[in-house]
Structures are given as C-alpha cells and as structure tokens.
Coordinates of C-alpha atoms (C1' of nucleotides) in Angstrom, one line a residue:
Chain A
X1 CA -9.1 -25.1 -13.9
X2 CA -9.0 -23.0 -10.8
X3 CA -10.6 -25.8 -9.0
X4 CA -7.7 -28.2 -9.4
X5 CA -5.3 -25.6 -8.1
X6 CA -7.5 -24.9 -5.1
X7 CA -7.6 -28.5 -4.2
X8 CA -3.8 -28.8 -4.4
X9 CA -3.7 -25.8 -2.1
X10 CA -5.8 -27.3 0.6
X11 CA -4.2 -30.7 0.4
X12 CA -0.7 -29.3 0.5
X13 CA -1.2 -27.5 3.8
X14 CA 1.7 -28.4 6.1
X15 CA 1.2 -29.4 9.7
X16 CA 2.8 -26.3 11.0
X17 CA 0.4 -24.0 9.4
X18 CA -2.6 -26.2 10.2
X19 CA -1.8 -25.7 13.9
X20 CA -1.8 -22.0 13.5
X21 CA -5.5 -22.0 12.8
X22 CA -7.1 -24.8 14.7
X23 CA -10.5 -23.3 15.4
X24 CA -11.1 -21.7 12.0
X25 CA -11.3 -24.7 9.7
X26 CA -14.8 -24.1 8.7
X27 CA -14.1 -20.5 7.9
X28 CA -11.8 -21.0 5.0
X29 CA -14.0 -18.7 2.9
X30 CA -12.6 -15.7 4.7
X31 CA -13.3 -13.3 1.9
X32 CA -16.2 -13.6 -0.4
X33 CA -16.6 -12.7 -4.0
X34 CA -20.0 -11.8 -5.3
X35 CA -21.7 -14.6 -7.2
X36 CA -19.5 -17.4 -6.0
X37 CA -19.5 -17.4 -2.2
X38 CA -17.7 -19.8 0.1
X39 CA -15.7 -21.3 -2.8
X40 CA -12.7 -19.1 -2.3
X41 CA -10.4 -19.8 0.6
X42 CA -8.6 -16.7 0.0
X43 CA -6.3 -15.7 2.8
X44 CA -6.2 -18.9 4.7
X45 CA -2.9 -20.3 5.9
X46 CA -2.7 -23.0 3.3
X47 CA -2.9 -20.5 0.5
X48 CA -0.4 -18.3 2.2
X49 CA 2.0 -21.2 2.7
X50 CA 1.7 -22.2 -0.9
X51 CA 2.7 -18.7 -1.9
X52 CA 5.6 -18.7 0.4
X53 CA 6.8 -21.9 -1.0
X54 CA 6.4 -20.8 -4.6
X55 CA 10.0 -20.9 -5.6
X56 CA 9.7 -18.2 -8.2
X57 CA 9.1 -15.8 -5.3
X58 CA 12.1 -16.8 -3.3
X59 CA 14.8 -15.2 -5.5
X60 CA 12.9 -12.0 -5.4
X61 CA 12.8 -12.1 -1.7
X62 CA 16.5 -13.0 -1.5
X63 CA 17.4 -10.0 -3.6
X64 CA 15.3 -7.6 -1.6
X65 CA 16.8 -8.8 1.6
X66 CA 20.4 -8.8 0.4
X67 CA 20.2 -5.4 -1.2
X68 CA 18.3 -3.1 1.1
X69 CA 16.8 -5.3 3.7
X70 CA 13.0 -5.5 3.9
X71 CA 11.2 -2.6 5.4
X72 CA 8.6 -3.8 8.0
X73 CA 10.1 -7.2 8.4
X74 CA 13.7 -6.2 9.2
X75 CA 16.7 -8.2 9.8
X76 CA 15.3 -11.4 8.4
X77 CA 17.0 -13.9 6.2
X78 CA 15.3 -15.8 3.5
X79 CA 15.4 -19.0 5.6
X80 CA 13.7 -17.2 8.5
X81 CA 10.8 -15.8 6.4
X82 CA 8.6 -18.9 6.6
X83 CA 9.1 -18.9 10.4
X84 CA 8.3 -15.3 10.6
X85 CA 5.1 -15.8 8.8
X86 CA 4.3 -18.8 11.0
X87 CA 4.8 -16.7 14.1
X88 CA 3.0 -13.7 12.9
X89 CA 0.4 -15.1 10.6
X90 CA -2.3 -15.4 13.2
X91 CA -2.0 -11.7 14.0
X92 CA -1.8 -10.7 10.3
X93 CA -4.7 -12.8 9.4
X94 CA -6.7 -11.4 12.3
X95 CA -6.2 -7.9 10.9
X96 CA -7.0 -9.0 7.4
X97 CA -10.2 -10.6 8.6
X98 CA -11.3 -7.5 10.3
X99 CA -10.4 -5.3 7.4
X100 CA -8.0 -3.3 9.4
X101 CA -4.7 -4.5 7.9
X102 CA -2.6 -1.6 6.8
X103 CA 0.2 -2.2 4.4
X104 CA 3.7 -0.7 4.9
X105 CA 4.7 2.2 2.8
X106 CA 6.2 1.3 -0.5
X107 CA 9.8 2.1 -1.3
X108 CA 10.2 4.4 -4.3
X109 CA 13.0 3.8 -6.8
X110 CA 13.8 5.5 -10.0
X111 CA 15.2 3.5 -12.8
X112 CA 16.5 4.9 -16.1
X113 CA 14.5 3.9 -19.2
X114 CA 16.1 1.6 -21.6
X115 CA 15.5 3.6 -24.8
X116 CA 14.6 7.1 -23.8
X117 CA 16.3 9.6 -21.5
X118 CA 13.6 9.6 -18.9
X119 CA 13.3 7.7 -15.6
X120 CA 10.6 5.4 -14.5
X121 CA 9.3 5.4 -11.0
X122 CA 8.7 2.1 -9.3
X123 CA 7.0 1.5 -6.0
X124 CA 8.2 -1.6 -4.3
X125 CA 6.1 -3.0 -1.5
X126 CA 7.6 -4.9 1.5
X127 CA 8.0 -8.6 1.3
X128 CA 4.9 -9.3 3.3
X129 CA 2.8 -7.0 1.3
X130 CA 4.1 -8.6 -1.8
X131 CA 3.0 -12.0 -0.6
X132 CA -0.5 -10.7 0.3
X133 CA -0.9 -8.9 -2.9
X134 CA 0.2 -12.0 -4.8
X135 CA -2.4 -14.1 -2.9
X136 CA -5.0 -11.5 -3.7
X137 CA -4.0 -11.5 -7.4
X138 CA -4.2 -15.2 -7.7
X139 CA -7.7 -15.4 -6.2
X140 CA -9.1 -12.4 -8.0
X141 CA -7.6 -13.2 -11.3
X142 CA -9.0 -16.7 -11.3
X143 CA -12.5 -15.3 -10.8
X144 CA -12.2 -12.3 -13.1
X145 CA -10.1 -13.3 -16.0
X146 CA -13.0 -15.1 -17.8
X147 CA -14.9 -11.9 -18.1
X148 CA -12.2 -9.9 -19.7
X149 CA -12.4 -9.1 -23.3
X150 CA -11.1 -11.5 -25.9
X151 CA -9.2 -8.7 -27.5
X152 CA -7.1 -8.1 -24.4
X153 CA -3.8 -9.9 -24.2
X154 CA -1.6 -8.3 -21.6
X155 CA -0.9 -9.7 -18.2
X156 CA -3.4 -12.5 -18.6
X157 CA -2.7 -16.2 -18.0
X158 CA -2.2 -18.3 -21.2
X159 CA -2.1 -15.1 -23.3
X160 CA 1.0 -13.8 -25.0
X161 CA 2.2 -10.9 -27.0
X162 CA 2.5 -13.2 -30.0
X163 CA -1.2 -13.9 -29.9
X164 CA -1.9 -10.2 -29.8
X165 CA 0.3 -9.6 -32.9
X166 CA -1.3 -12.5 -34.7
X167 CA -4.7 -11.0 -34.0
X168 CA -3.7 -7.7 -35.3
X169 CA -2.3 -9.4 -38.4
X170 CA -5.6 -11.2 -39.0
X171 CA -7.4 -7.8 -39.1
X172 CA -5.0 -6.5 -41.6
X173 CA -5.5 -9.5 -43.8
X174 CA -9.2 -9.1 -43.5
X175 CA -8.8 -5.7 -45.1
X176 CA -8.7 -3.4 -42.1
X177 CA -5.5 -1.7 -43.3
X178 CA -5.4 1.4 -41.2
X179 CA -4.5 1.4 -37.6
X180 CA -5.5 3.8 -34.8
X181 CA -2.6 3.5 -32.4
X182 CA -3.6 4.8 -28.9
X183 CA -1.0 5.4 -26.2
X184 CA -2.2 6.3 -22.7
X185 CA 0.0 8.8 -20.9
X186 CA 1.6 7.6 -17.7
X187 CA -1.2 5.2 -17.3
X188 CA -0.2 3.7 -13.9
X189 CA 0.3 7.1 -12.3
X190 CA -3.1 8.5 -13.3
X191 CA -5.6 5.8 -12.4
X192 CA -8.4 7.3 -10.5
X193 CA -8.9 5.5 -7.2
X194 CA -12.5 6.1 -6.7
X195 CA -13.3 4.9 -10.2
X196 CA -11.3 1.8 -9.9
X197 CA -12.8 0.9 -6.5
X198 CA -16.3 1.4 -7.7
X199 CA -15.7 -0.9 -10.6
X200 CA -14.2 -3.5 -8.2
X201 CA -17.2 -3.0 -5.9
X202 CA -19.5 -4.1 -8.6
X203 CA -18.0 -7.6 -8.4
X204 CA -16.6 -7.9 -4.9
X205 CA -19.2 -8.0 -2.1
X206 CA -16.8 -8.3 0.7
X207 CA -16.0 -4.9 2.1
X208 CA -12.7 -6.2 3.6
X209 CA -11.3 -7.1 0.2
X210 CA -12.2 -3.7 -1.1
X211 CA -10.7 -2.2 2.0
X212 CA -7.5 -4.1 1.5
X213 CA -7.1 -3.0 -2.2
X214 CA -7.9 0.5 -1.2
X215 CA -5.2 0.4 1.4
X216 CA -2.7 -0.8 -1.2
X217 CA -3.7 2.0 -3.5
X218 CA -3.4 4.6 -0.8
X219 CA -0.3 3.1 0.7
X220 CA 2.3 5.7 1.6
X221 CA 5.4 6.3 -0.4
X222 CA 8.7 6.1 1.3
X223 CA 11.1 8.6 -0.3
X224 CA 14.4 9.5 1.4
X225 CA 13.1 8.8 4.8
X226 CA 9.8 10.6 4.5
X227 CA 6.4 9.0 4.0
X228 CA 3.9 10.8 1.8
X229 CA 0.4 9.8 1.1
X230 CA -1.0 9.1 -2.4
X231 CA -4.2 10.0 -4.0
X232 CA -4.0 8.7 -7.5
X233 CA -2.1 6.0 -9.4
X234 CA -1.5 2.4 -8.7
X235 CA 1.9 1.5 -7.3
X236 CA 3.7 0.3 -10.3
X237 CA 5.8 -2.6 -9.2
X238 CA 3.3 -4.3 -7.0
X239 CA 2.0 -7.7 -8.0
X240 CA -1.6 -6.4 -8.2
X241 CA -0.9 -3.5 -10.5
X242 CA -1.1 -5.2 -13.9
X243 CA -4.4 -6.8 -12.9
X244 CA -5.8 -3.6 -11.8
X245 CA -4.8 -1.9 -15.0
X246 CA -6.8 -4.6 -16.9
X247 CA -9.8 -4.0 -14.7
X248 CA -9.7 -0.3 -15.5
X249 CA -9.1 -0.7 -19.2
X250 CA -11.7 -3.5 -19.5
X251 CA -14.2 -0.7 -19.7
X252 CA -12.5 0.5 -22.8
X253 CA -12.5 -3.0 -24.2
X254 CA -16.2 -3.3 -23.6
X255 CA -16.9 0.1 -25.2
X256 CA -14.9 -0.8 -28.3
X257 CA -16.7 -4.1 -28.5
X258 CA -20.0 -2.4 -28.2
X259 CA -19.1 -0.2 -31.1
X260 CA -18.1 -3.3 -33.1
X261 CA -14.4 -2.3 -33.6
X262 CA -11.7 -4.6 -34.6
X263 CA -9.0 -4.1 -32.0
X264 CA -6.2 -5.5 -29.9
X265 CA -5.1 -4.3 -26.5
X266 CA -1.9 -5.3 -24.6
X267 CA -1.6 -3.4 -21.3
X268 CA -2.0 0.3 -22.1
X269 CA -1.1 -0.3 -25.8
X270 CA -4.3 -0.3 -27.8
X271 CA -4.6 -0.7 -31.6
X272 CA -7.9 -0.3 -33.5
X273 CA -8.0 -1.5 -37.1
X274 CA -10.2 0.2 -39.6
X275 CA -10.7 0.4 -43.4
X276 CA -9.8 4.0 -44.2
X277 CA -7.9 7.0 -43.0
X278 CA -11.2 8.9 -42.6
X279 CA -12.7 6.2 -40.5
X280 CA -9.5 6.1 -38.4
X281 CA -9.6 9.7 -37.7
X282 CA -13.3 9.6 -36.8
X283 CA -12.6 6.7 -34.4
X284 CA -9.6 8.4 -32.9
X285 CA -11.6 11.5 -32.1
X286 CA -14.5 9.7 -30.5
X287 CA -12.4 7.2 -28.5
X288 CA -10.2 10.0 -27.3
X289 CA -13.3 11.7 -26.0
X290 CA -14.4 8.5 -24.3
X291 CA -11.0 8.0 -22.7
X292 CA -10.6 11.5 -21.3
X293 CA -14.2 12.0 -20.2
X294 CA -15.4 8.7 -19.1
X295 CA -12.2 6.9 -18.0
X296 CA -10.6 10.1 -16.8
X297 CA -7.3 9.2 -18.4
X298 CA -5.1 11.2 -20.7
X299 CA -4.0 10.0 -24.1
X300 CA -0.5 10.8 -25.3
X301 CA -1.0 12.8 -28.4
X302 CA 2.6 12.5 -29.6
X303 CA 2.7 8.8 -29.4
X304 CA -0.8 8.1 -30.8
X305 CA -1.6 8.3 -34.4
X306 CA -3.8 7.1 -37.3
X307 CA -1.4 5.5 -39.8
X308 CA -0.7 2.5 -42.0
X309 CA 0.5 -0.5 -40.0
X310 CA 4.0 -0.6 -41.5
X311 CA 4.7 2.8 -40.1
X312 CA 3.8 1.7 -36.6
X313 CA 5.2 -0.8 -34.2
X314 CA 3.2 -3.0 -31.9
X315 CA 4.9 -5.1 -29.2
X316 CA 8.2 -4.9 -30.9
X317 CA 6.8 -6.0 -34.3
X318 CA 5.7 -4.3 -37.4
X319 CA 4.4 -5.4 -40.8
X320 CA 5.7 -5.4 -44.3
X321 CA 4.5 -2.6 -46.5
X322 CA 4.5 -4.3 -49.9
X323 CA 1.7 -6.0 -51.8
X324 CA -0.8 -6.2 -49.0
X325 CA 0.8 -9.4 -47.7
X326 CA 1.2 -7.9 -44.2
X327 CA 3.9 -10.2 -43.1
X328 CA 5.1 -9.8 -39.5
X329 CA 8.6 -8.2 -39.2
X330 CA 10.8 -7.1 -36.4
X331 CA 10.3 -3.4 -35.8
X332 CA 13.2 -1.1 -36.6
X333 CA 13.5 0.0 -32.9
X334 CA 13.9 -3.6 -31.9
X335 CA 16.6 -4.1 -34.4
X336 CA 18.4 -1.0 -33.3
X337 CA 18.3 -2.1 -29.7
X338 CA 19.5 -5.6 -30.6
X339 CA 22.5 -4.3 -32.5
X340 CA 23.3 -1.9 -29.7
X341 CA 23.3 -4.8 -27.2
X342 CA 25.3 -7.1 -29.4
X343 CA 27.9 -4.4 -29.9
X344 CA 28.1 -4.0 -26.2
X345 CA 28.5 -7.7 -25.7
X346 CA 31.2 -8.1 -28.2
X347 CA 33.2 -5.1 -27.2
X348 CA 36.8 -5.9 -26.6
X349 CA 37.3 -3.7 -23.7
X350 CA 35.4 -6.0 -21.4
X351 CA 37.9 -8.3 -19.8
X352 CA 36.4 -11.7 -20.4
X353 CA 37.8 -14.4 -22.6
X354 CA 36.5 -15.4 -25.9
X355 CA 34.6 -18.5 -24.8
X356 CA 32.8 -16.5 -22.1
X357 CA 31.9 -13.8 -24.6
X358 CA 30.5 -16.3 -27.0
X359 CA 28.5 -17.9 -24.2
X360 CA 27.1 -14.6 -23.1
X361 CA 26.2 -13.6 -26.6
X362 CA 24.6 -17.0 -27.1
X363 CA 22.2 -16.7 -24.3
X364 CA 21.2 -13.2 -25.4
X365 CA 20.6 -14.5 -28.9
X366 CA 18.7 -17.5 -27.7
X367 CA 16.3 -15.4 -25.7
X368 CA 15.9 -12.8 -28.4
X369 CA 15.3 -15.4 -30.9
X370 CA 12.6 -17.1 -28.8
X371 CA 10.6 -13.9 -29.0
X372 CA 11.3 -12.5 -32.4
X373 CA 11.3 -15.8 -34.3
X374 CA 7.7 -15.1 -34.6
X375 CA 8.5 -12.6 -37.4
X376 CA 8.0 -13.9 -40.9
X377 CA 10.9 -12.1 -42.6
X378 CA 13.8 -14.5 -43.0
X379 CA 15.9 -11.8 -44.6
X380 CA 16.1 -9.8 -41.4
X381 CA 17.4 -12.8 -39.6
X382 CA 19.9 -13.7 -42.3
X383 CA 21.2 -10.1 -42.4
X384 CA 21.5 -10.0 -38.6
X385 CA 23.3 -13.4 -38.6
X386 CA 25.9 -12.3 -41.0
X387 CA 26.3 -9.0 -39.3
X388 CA 26.9 -10.7 -36.0
X389 CA 29.4 -13.1 -37.4
X390 CA 31.3 -10.4 -39.3
X391 CA 31.4 -8.5 -36.0
X392 CA 32.8 -11.5 -34.2
X393 CA 35.5 -12.2 -36.8
X394 CA 36.4 -8.6 -36.6
X395 CA 36.7 -8.7 -32.8
X396 CA 38.8 -11.8 -32.9
X397 CA 41.1 -10.4 -35.6
X398 CA 41.7 -7.3 -33.6
X399 CA 42.4 -9.4 -30.6
X400 CA 45.2 -11.3 -32.4
X401 CA 47.0 -8.0 -33.1
X402 CA 50.3 -9.1 -34.6
X403 CA 51.3 -10.7 -37.9
X404 CA 52.8 -13.7 -36.1
X405 CA 49.8 -14.4 -34.0
X406 CA 47.4 -13.9 -36.9
X407 CA 49.2 -16.3 -39.2
X408 CA 49.6 -18.9 -36.5
X409 CA 45.9 -18.8 -35.5
X410 CA 44.8 -18.9 -39.1
X411 CA 46.9 -22.0 -39.8
X412 CA 45.7 -23.6 -36.6
X413 CA 42.1 -23.1 -38.0
X414 CA 43.0 -25.0 -41.2
X415 CA 44.0 -22.2 -43.6
X416 CA 46.8 -23.1 -46.0
X417 CA 50.1 -21.4 -44.9
X418 CA 50.4 -19.3 -48.0
X419 CA 46.9 -17.9 -47.8
X420 CA 47.4 -17.4 -44.0
X421 CA 50.6 -15.4 -44.8
X422 CA 48.9 -13.1 -47.4
X423 CA 45.9 -12.5 -45.2
X424 CA 47.9 -11.8 -42.1
X425 CA 50.3 -9.6 -44.0
X426 CA 47.6 -7.4 -45.4
X427 CA 47.1 -4.0 -43.8
X428 CA 43.4 -3.5 -44.7
X429 CA 41.1 -2.5 -41.9
X430 CA 39.6 -5.3 -39.8
X431 CA 36.1 -4.8 -41.2
X432 CA 37.4 -5.4 -44.7
X433 CA 39.7 -8.3 -43.8
X434 CA 36.8 -10.2 -42.5
X435 CA 35.4 -10.4 -46.0
X436 CA 38.5 -12.0 -47.5
X437 CA 38.7 -15.7 -48.2
X438 CA 41.4 -16.3 -45.6
X439 CA 39.4 -15.2 -42.6
X440 CA 36.1 -16.6 -43.9
X441 CA 37.7 -20.0 -44.3
X442 CA 39.1 -20.0 -40.8
X443 CA 36.2 -18.4 -39.0
X444 CA 33.5 -20.0 -41.2
X445 CA 29.8 -20.2 -40.2
X446 CA 30.6 -23.8 -39.3
X447 CA 33.2 -22.6 -36.9
X448 CA 30.6 -20.5 -35.0
X449 CA 28.1 -23.3 -35.1
X450 CA 30.7 -25.5 -33.4
X451 CA 31.2 -22.8 -30.8
X452 CA 27.6 -23.2 -30.0
X453 CA 26.5 -19.8 -31.2
X454 CA 22.8 -20.1 -32.2
X455 CA 21.7 -18.9 -35.6
X456 CA 18.7 -16.6 -35.7
X457 CA 17.7 -18.1 -39.0
X458 CA 17.5 -21.8 -39.2
Chain B
dT1 C1' 5.2 -36.4 -16.9
dG2 C1' 6.2 -33.1 -12.9
dG3 C1' 9.4 -29.9 -10.1
dC4 C1' 13.5 -26.2 -9.9
dC5 C1' 16.8 -22.7 -12.0
dT6 C1' 18.8 -19.5 -15.8
dA7 C1' 18.0 -16.5 -20.0
dA8 C1' 15.1 -13.2 -23.5
dT9 C1' 10.8 -10.3 -25.0
dT10 C1' 6.2 -7.4 -24.2
dG11 C1' 3.8 -3.5 -21.2
Chain C
rA1 C1' 22.3 -2.7 -11.5
rG2 C1' 17.1 -3.3 -8.8
rA3 C1' 9.8 -4.2 -9.1
rC4 C1' 5.6 -7.0 -11.5
rA5 C1' 2.7 -10.2 -14.7
rA6 C1' 2.5 -13.1 -19.0
rU7 C1' 4.9 -15.7 -22.8
rU8 C1' 8.9 -18.3 -24.9
rA9 C1' 13.7 -20.8 -25.2
rG10 C1' 17.5 -23.5 -22.7
rG11 C1' 19.4 -26.2 -18.7
rC12 C1' 19.1 -29.3 -14.3
rC13 C1' 16.8 -33.1 -11.3
rA14 C1' 13.6 -37.2 -10.3

DNA sequence: TGGCCTAATTG
RNA sequence: AGACAAUUAGGCCA
C-alpha cells in the first residue's frame, strides 16, 4: 500500500522541482531505515512537493500566515510558499542530508480547555518545520505502523475510535466485566527524550534522521520574545508528536500483550479488561509500577480507577449497566457538552436570523451524529431530539413576543384560528406552551424536517 | 471513480 | 478564536 503512494510521488514530480536536483537522481534514498534500505525516497524534492501540494495543508498555512505570520519564513503569502521552497530547497536539503538542519523555535500558545478550567500548552512549529515533520511522519509511519499493537487505535491510519470502542465492548461481552482505566499524567510533557531516541535508534539506522527528530524534540520554545531550551516532552502540536507518542507507548502495549491482557489503547487512554475487582487491582498495581519505573511516566491517580465499565467513559462512550448486555451508550459528559452547545447555538441573543440558526445547529447535529450514532441506545437520541425541538419551539415562541404576532404566525403555519387565538392568548411560560396542541401542530416534527434539521434518531 | 472544501468527534 | 493525527458525515467539481 505504501508502494503505490510512493510511485505516485515520483511520477508526480513537477519539472520545476526536478531541475532543482539535477545531479542527485540516483540518491533518492537520502535517509535509510533499517531493514529496508534504498526503498525510501524520504526527503527528495518530489516528496516535498507532494506535501506542499497537499491541499489539506494549505488552509493551515493560510491561517498561520494571516494570523501571526510565519516565524522563520517571514513576510510570505501562501502563493509564494511553493516558490520559497523552490528557491531554498536545495539549501535546506543540503542541511538535511548532512544532518545539520536545525528547526526554528516553536511558538508556544495557551488555549483554554473545553471542559475543565485549565489551559493546554501547544507548541506550534514554523511552516517549513511543519512540512518537514509531516514528510518525516509519512515515511516513518508507513514503515512503522505495521509493527504497532493490534490493540492500539489512536493516530493510526485506517483505525478509529469506533473500532476501539467496539473492541472494548467485545471484551465485556466475553465476560471481562471489570475495567482498569489508566490515565497518564501530562503525557506529552513528560516524554523522556533519551528513552524515545533509543527506541527509535533500534529501528532507524540513519543517524541523520535520528538527529533530525532529536532536533525537533529539543527545539527551543519561543515565549514572549525569549527562546528557552527544552529537555523533556514532545512539542504537542507538531505533526510528528502523535506518532512519537505511539512509539513510546508501544512498549506498554507489548508488555500488556506479553502478560496476555485484554486491553485497548487510544493515545494515552488505556483500558484493560479483567474478570474481577481483585484481578483489576492486582493489574493496576503492577502496571503502575511498570509505567513509572520502566517507562518513566506518571499515572494520574485521580483519573485512573478499577471500576465497572458503566461507571467509566471511554472515547466519549460508556456502556449500559443492566443485564450484562453492555450496549454502547453516549457518556454523560458528552451529553452534557452537547446540551451546553445546543443551548449556546439556540440562544436568542445572538443576532442571526432563524434560518441561519437552524443551519448552524444542523451542521453541529450532523457532525455530532456522525460520531455518536455508533451508540446503541435509541432512547438517548429520541430524548435529545425532543429536547432540541422543544427548545427550538420555545425560542421561536419567545421571538414572536406579542399576541398579534403569535396568532398570525400560528395561523400561517396551518393552525385553525380559534386554536391559534387560545394558544396565543395564554400566559403560561414558553416552556409549557410548547407542549400544548397549538404549538405542536404549528411547529411539528414535520416542520423541522422540512427546515432541514437532521434527526439524531432515524 | 477520483479530486477539493466544509463540518463533527476522539486523544 | 488558534496546533496535530485519525475517523465519520455532508457538500462541490470533473
């Protein structure tokens, strides 16, 4: 599968980039991976160009340049970027080939967390470094991914959170009805550089690649004008980071496999399924030891636990408690976040018209549904649907305000005049009015379907 | 069928 | 508001 991609790469090389490297055609295997030498044209111009042309990268570049400019490649527009690379690629490539390329410092940004109070630190590399990292990722991942554990699902091609949840569910159904939920504390910030590099060195023979990754790990951090060095942690935000986290935690996978555990891992979220609480506590104790001593990582005691699956959430899902059926359901936290978001989207204070509000809500619902449809509890979706619709009726009712307007709108929506009158005349609160026949007739489910509002449950 | 864009979720 | 990867859904174009 990586073969076909590679062929496309070399065929798709544009004339401009071919000219840049006239003498080095034979040396496409610039960087070698142990075991499969000369098959990997890693940092040749064609690959680089392919990356530049990848359209999913361009919006990111655009944003970076519009917002803060790009450190290291300043004053450049998106259109100029390919030209910049064309002009400087020879030079950059030269440095890459000699293992002396040094990345620019990463820009540090703090973003507020969605649910909690805390902030998350991101380290954003320059445009050029992002491209190089992405190239590195693509090549390394193609070689490495096959050897990762079957139980690891995060950040890997053709693997999804859904598959991970399904795997967990199959353990439950097989009778492993206790879960050891492990949460690693500030995982990205604590990765030990030497450890990571030595693991990489077992598979990568080319010192230049190791040198490059090392340079990315050690890249300085630009914080209010000052550059400070870094000694641990992978820059969270760089394209390479998710992959590196898998490399580190692959050791954990292999150990769990060696011990014959039933487990699922997605990023730093690891669940082990066992048959009893006692077994769970035993596993928790010994794996904690392994993680702290061998991997030199910390586990977050407050977020880790041995419990029954319905008490825990995994990737936004949980499981039903009753009767050992273990159906997938939407976790309470996810429901809470959903309602919060819908409330915000339907709030009247935002000055957009009704159509627009429906459209905005629709796209949120569609996306949410695409992920959570995987749950097997129809009730949850029905409840949410009616909750949403009631909320919308309520919002519209409030928007109409006066008796005159309310009656007129109701009639326009096909309510008989007498009913429209009594409904509009009533002075009950909006939340109660929306349960009366008058409003339900006017703003029926059918009405919302016609407006293009998707149903979570269908 | 393939390409491009938008949106949502997970970590 | 803004980084990354994967996955889905929707749209557009040939």
